[in-house]
Coordinates of C-alpha atoms and ligand atoms in Angstrom, one line a residue:
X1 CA 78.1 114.7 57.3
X2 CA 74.5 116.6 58.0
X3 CA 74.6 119.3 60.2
X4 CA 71.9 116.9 62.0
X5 CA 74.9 113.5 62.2
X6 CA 77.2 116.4 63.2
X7 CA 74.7 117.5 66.6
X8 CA 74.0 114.3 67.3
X9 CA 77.7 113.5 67.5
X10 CA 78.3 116.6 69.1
X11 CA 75.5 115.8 72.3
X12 CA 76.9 112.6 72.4
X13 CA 80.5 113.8 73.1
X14 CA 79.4 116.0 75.0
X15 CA 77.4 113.6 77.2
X16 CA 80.3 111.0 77.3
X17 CA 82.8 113.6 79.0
X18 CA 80.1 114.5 82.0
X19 CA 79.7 110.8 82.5
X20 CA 83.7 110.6 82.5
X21 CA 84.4 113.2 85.2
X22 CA 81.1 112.3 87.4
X23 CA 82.7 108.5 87.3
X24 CA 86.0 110.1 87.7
X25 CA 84.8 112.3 90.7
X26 CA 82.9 109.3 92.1
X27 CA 86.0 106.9 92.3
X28 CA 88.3 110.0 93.7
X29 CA 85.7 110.8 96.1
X30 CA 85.2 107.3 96.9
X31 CA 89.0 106.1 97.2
X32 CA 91.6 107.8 99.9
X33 CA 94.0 107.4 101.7
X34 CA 94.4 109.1 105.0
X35 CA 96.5 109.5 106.8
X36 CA 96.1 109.6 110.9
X37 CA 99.2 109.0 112.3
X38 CA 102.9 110.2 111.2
X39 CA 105.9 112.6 113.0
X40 CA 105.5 115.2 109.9
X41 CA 102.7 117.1 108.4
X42 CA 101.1 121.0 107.6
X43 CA 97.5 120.2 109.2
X44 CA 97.0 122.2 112.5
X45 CA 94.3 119.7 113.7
X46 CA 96.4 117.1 113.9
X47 CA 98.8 115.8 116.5
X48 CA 102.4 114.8 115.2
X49 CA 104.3 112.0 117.2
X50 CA 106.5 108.7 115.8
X51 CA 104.3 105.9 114.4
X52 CA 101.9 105.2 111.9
X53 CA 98.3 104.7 110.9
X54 CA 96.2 105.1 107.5
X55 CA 92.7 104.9 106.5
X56 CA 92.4 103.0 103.3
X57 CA 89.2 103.8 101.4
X58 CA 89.3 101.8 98.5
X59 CA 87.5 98.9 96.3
X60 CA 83.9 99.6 98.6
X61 CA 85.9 99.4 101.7
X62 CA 87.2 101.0 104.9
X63 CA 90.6 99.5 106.2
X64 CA 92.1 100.9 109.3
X65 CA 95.5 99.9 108.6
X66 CA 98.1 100.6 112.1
X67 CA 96.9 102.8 114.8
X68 CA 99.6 105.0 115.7
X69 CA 102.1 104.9 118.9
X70 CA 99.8 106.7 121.8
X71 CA 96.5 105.6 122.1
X72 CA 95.5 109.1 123.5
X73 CA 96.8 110.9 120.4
X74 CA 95.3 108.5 117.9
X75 CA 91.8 109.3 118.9
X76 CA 92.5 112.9 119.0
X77 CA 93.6 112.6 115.5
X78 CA 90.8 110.2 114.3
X79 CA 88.3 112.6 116.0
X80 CA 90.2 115.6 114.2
X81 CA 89.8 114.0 110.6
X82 CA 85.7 112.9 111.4
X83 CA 86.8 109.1 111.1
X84 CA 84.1 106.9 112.4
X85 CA 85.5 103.9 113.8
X86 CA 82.0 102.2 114.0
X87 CA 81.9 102.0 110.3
X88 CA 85.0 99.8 109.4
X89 CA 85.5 96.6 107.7
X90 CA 88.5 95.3 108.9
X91 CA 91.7 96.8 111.0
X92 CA 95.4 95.6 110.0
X93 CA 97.9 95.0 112.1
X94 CA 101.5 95.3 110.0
X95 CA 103.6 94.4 113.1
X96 CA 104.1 93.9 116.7
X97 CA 105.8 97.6 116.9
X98 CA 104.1 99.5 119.5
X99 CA 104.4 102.9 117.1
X100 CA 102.2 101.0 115.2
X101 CA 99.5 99.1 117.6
X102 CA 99.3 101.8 120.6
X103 CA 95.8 103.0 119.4
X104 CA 94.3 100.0 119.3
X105 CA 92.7 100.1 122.8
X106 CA 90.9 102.9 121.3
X107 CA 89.8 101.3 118.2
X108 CA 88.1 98.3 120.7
X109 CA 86.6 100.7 122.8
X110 CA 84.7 102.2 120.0
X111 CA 84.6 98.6 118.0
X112 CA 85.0 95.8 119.8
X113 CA 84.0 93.5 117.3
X114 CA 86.1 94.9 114.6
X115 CA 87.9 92.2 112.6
X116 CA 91.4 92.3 112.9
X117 CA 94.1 91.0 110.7
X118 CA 97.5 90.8 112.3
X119 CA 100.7 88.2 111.5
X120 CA 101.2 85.0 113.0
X121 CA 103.5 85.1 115.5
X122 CA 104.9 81.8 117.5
X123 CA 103.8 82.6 121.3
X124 CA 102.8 86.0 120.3
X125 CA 101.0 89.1 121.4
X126 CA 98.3 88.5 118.9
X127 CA 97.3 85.2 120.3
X128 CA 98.2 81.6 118.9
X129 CA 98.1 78.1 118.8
X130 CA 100.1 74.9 118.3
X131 CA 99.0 71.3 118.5
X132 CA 100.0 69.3 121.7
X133 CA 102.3 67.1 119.6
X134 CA 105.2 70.3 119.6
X135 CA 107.0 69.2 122.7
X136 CA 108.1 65.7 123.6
X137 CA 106.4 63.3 126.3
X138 CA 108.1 61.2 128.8
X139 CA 105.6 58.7 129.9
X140 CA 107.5 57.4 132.5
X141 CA 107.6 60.2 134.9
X142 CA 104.6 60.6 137.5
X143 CA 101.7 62.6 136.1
X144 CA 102.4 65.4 138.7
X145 CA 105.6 66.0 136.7
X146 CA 103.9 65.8 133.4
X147 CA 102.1 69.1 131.8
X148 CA 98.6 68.7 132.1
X149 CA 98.9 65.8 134.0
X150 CA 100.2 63.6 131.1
X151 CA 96.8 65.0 129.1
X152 CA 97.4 67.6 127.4
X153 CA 94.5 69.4 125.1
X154 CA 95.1 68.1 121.6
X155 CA 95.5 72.2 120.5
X156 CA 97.4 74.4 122.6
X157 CA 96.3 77.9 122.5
X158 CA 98.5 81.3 124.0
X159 CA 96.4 84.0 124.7
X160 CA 96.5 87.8 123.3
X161 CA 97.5 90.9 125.2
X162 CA 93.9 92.4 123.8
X163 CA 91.7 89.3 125.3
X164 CA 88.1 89.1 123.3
X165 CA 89.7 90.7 120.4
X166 CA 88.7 89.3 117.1
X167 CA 91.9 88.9 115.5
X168 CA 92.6 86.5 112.5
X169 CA 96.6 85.5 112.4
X170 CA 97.9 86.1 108.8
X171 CA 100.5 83.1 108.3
X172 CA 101.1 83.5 104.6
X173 CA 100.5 86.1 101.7
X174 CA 96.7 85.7 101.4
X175 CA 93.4 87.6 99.7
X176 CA 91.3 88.5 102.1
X177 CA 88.6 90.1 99.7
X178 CA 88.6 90.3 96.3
X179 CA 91.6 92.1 94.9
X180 CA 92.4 92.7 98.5
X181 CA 95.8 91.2 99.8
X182 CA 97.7 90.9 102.5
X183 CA 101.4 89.9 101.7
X184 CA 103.2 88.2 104.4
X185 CA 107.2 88.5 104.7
X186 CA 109.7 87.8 107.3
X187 CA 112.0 90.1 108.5
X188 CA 115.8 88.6 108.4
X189 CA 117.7 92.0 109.8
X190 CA 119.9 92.1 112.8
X191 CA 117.7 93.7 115.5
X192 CA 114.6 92.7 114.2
X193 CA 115.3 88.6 112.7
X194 CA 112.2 86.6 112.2
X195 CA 109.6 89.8 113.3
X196 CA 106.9 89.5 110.8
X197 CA 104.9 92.4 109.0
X198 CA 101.9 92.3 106.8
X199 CA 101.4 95.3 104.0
X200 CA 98.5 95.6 102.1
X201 CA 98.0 95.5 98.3
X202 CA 94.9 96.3 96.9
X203 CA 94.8 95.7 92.7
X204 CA 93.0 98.8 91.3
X205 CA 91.9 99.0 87.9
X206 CA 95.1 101.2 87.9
X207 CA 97.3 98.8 89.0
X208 CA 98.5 97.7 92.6
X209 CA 98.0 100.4 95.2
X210 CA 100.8 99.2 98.1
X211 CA 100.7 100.6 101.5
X212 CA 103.6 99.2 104.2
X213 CA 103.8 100.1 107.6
X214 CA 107.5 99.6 108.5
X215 CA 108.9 97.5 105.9
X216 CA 111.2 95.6 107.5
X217 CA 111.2 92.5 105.4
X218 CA 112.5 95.2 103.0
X219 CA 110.6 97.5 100.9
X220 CA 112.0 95.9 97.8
X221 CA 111.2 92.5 98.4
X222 CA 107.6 94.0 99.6
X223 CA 107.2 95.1 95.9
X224 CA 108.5 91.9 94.2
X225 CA 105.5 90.6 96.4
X226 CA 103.0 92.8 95.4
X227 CA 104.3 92.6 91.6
X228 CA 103.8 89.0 91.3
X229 CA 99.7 90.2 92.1
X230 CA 99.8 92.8 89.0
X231 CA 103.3 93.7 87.8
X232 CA 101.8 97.4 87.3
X233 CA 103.1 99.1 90.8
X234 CA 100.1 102.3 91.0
X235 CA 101.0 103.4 94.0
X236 CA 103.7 102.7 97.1
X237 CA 102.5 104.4 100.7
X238 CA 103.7 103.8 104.4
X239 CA 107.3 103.6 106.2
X240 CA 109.9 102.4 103.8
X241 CA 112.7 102.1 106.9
X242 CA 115.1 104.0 105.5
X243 CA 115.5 106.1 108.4
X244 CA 119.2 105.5 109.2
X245 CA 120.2 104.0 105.8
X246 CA 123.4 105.9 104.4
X247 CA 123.4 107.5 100.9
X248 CA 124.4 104.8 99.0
X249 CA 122.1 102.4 99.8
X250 CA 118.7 105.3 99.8
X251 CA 120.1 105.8 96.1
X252 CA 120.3 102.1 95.3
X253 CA 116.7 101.3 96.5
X254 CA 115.3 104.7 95.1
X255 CA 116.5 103.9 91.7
X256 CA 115.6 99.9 92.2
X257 CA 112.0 101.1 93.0
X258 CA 111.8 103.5 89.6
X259 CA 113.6 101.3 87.2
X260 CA 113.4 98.1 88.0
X261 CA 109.7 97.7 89.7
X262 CA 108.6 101.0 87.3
X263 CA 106.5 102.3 90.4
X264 CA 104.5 104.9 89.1
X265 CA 104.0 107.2 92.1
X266 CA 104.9 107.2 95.6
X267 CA 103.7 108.5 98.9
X268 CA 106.6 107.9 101.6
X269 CA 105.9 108.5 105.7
X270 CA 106.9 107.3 108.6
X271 CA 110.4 105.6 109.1
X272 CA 111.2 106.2 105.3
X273 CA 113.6 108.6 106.5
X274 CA 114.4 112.4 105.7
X275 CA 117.3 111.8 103.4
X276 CA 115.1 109.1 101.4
X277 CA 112.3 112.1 101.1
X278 CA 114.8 113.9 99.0
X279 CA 115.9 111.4 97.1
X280 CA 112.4 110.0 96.4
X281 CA 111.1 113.2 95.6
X282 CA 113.8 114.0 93.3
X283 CA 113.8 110.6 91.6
X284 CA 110.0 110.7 91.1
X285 CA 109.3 114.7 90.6
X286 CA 105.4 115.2 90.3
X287 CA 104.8 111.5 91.1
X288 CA 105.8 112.4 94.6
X289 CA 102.7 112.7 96.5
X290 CA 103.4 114.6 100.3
X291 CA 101.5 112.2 102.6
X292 CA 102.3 114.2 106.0
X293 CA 99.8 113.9 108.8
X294 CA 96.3 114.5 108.0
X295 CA 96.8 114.6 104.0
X296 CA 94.1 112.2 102.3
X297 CA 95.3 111.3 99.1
X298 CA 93.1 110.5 96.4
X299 CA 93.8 107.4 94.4
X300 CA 92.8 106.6 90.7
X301 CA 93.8 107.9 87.6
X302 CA 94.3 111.5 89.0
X303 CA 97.3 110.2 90.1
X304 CA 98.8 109.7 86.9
X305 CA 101.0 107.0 85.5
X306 CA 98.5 106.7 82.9
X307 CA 101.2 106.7 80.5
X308 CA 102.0 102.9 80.7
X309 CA 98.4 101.8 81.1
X310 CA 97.9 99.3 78.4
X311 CA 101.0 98.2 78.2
X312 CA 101.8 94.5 79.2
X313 CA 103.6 94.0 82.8
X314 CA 106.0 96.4 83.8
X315 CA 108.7 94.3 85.2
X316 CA 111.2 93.0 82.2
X317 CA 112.9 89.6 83.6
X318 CA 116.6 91.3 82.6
X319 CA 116.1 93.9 85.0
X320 CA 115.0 91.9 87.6
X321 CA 117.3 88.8 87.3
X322 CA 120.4 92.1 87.7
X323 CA 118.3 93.2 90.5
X324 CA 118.6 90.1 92.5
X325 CA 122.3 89.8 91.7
X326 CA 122.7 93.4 92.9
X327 CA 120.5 92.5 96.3
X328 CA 122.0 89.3 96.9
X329 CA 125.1 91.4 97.4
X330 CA 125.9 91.8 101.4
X331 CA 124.0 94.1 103.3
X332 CA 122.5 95.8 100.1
X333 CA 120.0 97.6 101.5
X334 CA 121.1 98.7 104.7
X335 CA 119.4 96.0 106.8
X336 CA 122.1 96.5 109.6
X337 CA 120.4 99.8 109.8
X338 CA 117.4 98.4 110.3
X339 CA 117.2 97.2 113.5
X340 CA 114.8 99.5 116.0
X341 CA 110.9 100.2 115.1
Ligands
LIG1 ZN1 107.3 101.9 112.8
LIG2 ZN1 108.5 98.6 113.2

């Protein structure tokens, strides 16, 4: 090689690493999550109180995702961290939880336009509708017994508690922007039967980055969701609603979450629960990101997991088909703790 090949080579190596860390710094400057609302956390500025609410800043866009459980302390918090409100793509609703929807008087204040994403609910607080055919007719009774006089309209609509909000009712797992998801489960625990909660999965180049609110569909069945968009699990955030769940049951999901979904790094809050903090943290070491109160975590590579990029999907059907055997067992994952928000 000349000494001339050799410079040339040299510049050009040289010149490919600044272009890797000023893409790198971009994306990590770019994407974040924050987060606003949680009952732990080391940032003075911010107020700490039950509930949950992120900003997701990810893929070109700013998601509000849950708005915390005092509407007062929300925007002290959001005014704390600079958030503009103004600026925001959408807001999503995970569930009808008031620790979860308190702050959104604030949000419309500030936006009252502000697309919002919440779940379907039959009759519920979000607003709905149902054709006129859902309830039976008896045509021979006088019209003054008959609702709406024997005519009714031929779609029903029940109104919101947030009238000339601009919701959009989530019924099933759906993509609301490109590589943006919002998966749609059911909740079937005593306390809490048939509530519905929406989490949302964005698929990075990195792999799924998962953020739940309160998980009460179950956190595992939340990440067989999300895996069947990219088996690669990046990044789990949110309330895993653990908060009561005894020993065996934290250990059984902790180890379901690293060994059977292969989640490369998580960020637990909210109703995860104390005892599921230690386990989690112990189970996933430096993959273990604190995400207290006012942290903004940076997502990308710098998170790591990079170790298993390339590699084909991350779930092997063996593990999974045991899996479902395990969590078809009764009460597997502590749903009878599981009741309450
Ligand atoms: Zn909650
Ligand atoms: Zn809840």
């Amino acid at each position: 090689m000349t000494r001339y090949v050799a410079l040339l080579l040299a510049g050009a190596l040289v010149g490919a690493a600044a272009l890797t860390v000023a893409t790198e710094t971009a994306v990590a400057a770019e994407s974040k999550i924050t987060i606003l609302y949680d009952a732990f956390g080391n940032d003075a500025a911010m107020k700490k109180d039950w509930g949950f609410s992120a900003l997701v800043e990810v893929a070109g866009k700013r998601i509000l995702f849950d708005t915390g459980n005092d509407g007062d302390i929300f925007a002290a918090n959001v005014k704390a961290k600079g958030v503009d409100l103004t600026n925001l793509d959408f807001v999503v609703l995970s569930h009808r939880h008031s620790d979860h929807m308190a702050g959104l008087n604030h949000v419309l204040t500030v936006n009252p336009k502000v697309k919002i994403y919440a779940p379907r609910e039959g009759f519920g607080i979000y607003g709905s509708s149902l054709p006129a055919s859902f309830y039976r007719k008896d045509e021979s009774l006088p019209p003054q017994m008959r609702y709406y006089d024997g005519k009714p309209p031929e779609v029903m609509t029940f109104g919101t508690a947030w009238q000339g909000a601009n919701f959009e009712v989530i019924e099933k797992t759906t993509e609301i922007a490109p590589g943006i998801t919002l998966i749609a489960l059911v909740s079937d625990a005593p306390g809490t039967r048939e509530l519905r909660e929406l989490s949302l999965a964005v698929n990075t180049p990195d792999g799924v980055m998962l953020l739940v609110g309160c998980s009460h569909p179950g956190i595992d069945k939340i990440v067989e969701a999300a895996a069947a968009i990219n088996p690669k699990i990046h990044l789990i955030a949110g309330g895993f609603h653990l908060v009561a769940a005894p020993d065996d049951v934290i250990t059984r999901l902790v180890t379901a979450l690293k060994d059977v979904f292969k989640v490369e790094n998580v960020a637990p809050g909210h109703c995860t629960g104390e005892p599921t903090f230690a386990a989690l943290k112990q189970a996933f070491g430096n993959r273990y990101f604190y995400a207290g109160v006012g942290t903004s975590l940076p997502l990308g590579s710098s998170m790591g997991g990079g170790e298993r990029r390339g590699e084909g999907p991350a779930l092997e059907e063996d593990d999974l088909t045991s899996y479902r055997r395990l969590a078809r067992r009764e009460d597997p994952f502590g749903m009878r703790a599981r009741s309450g928000p």
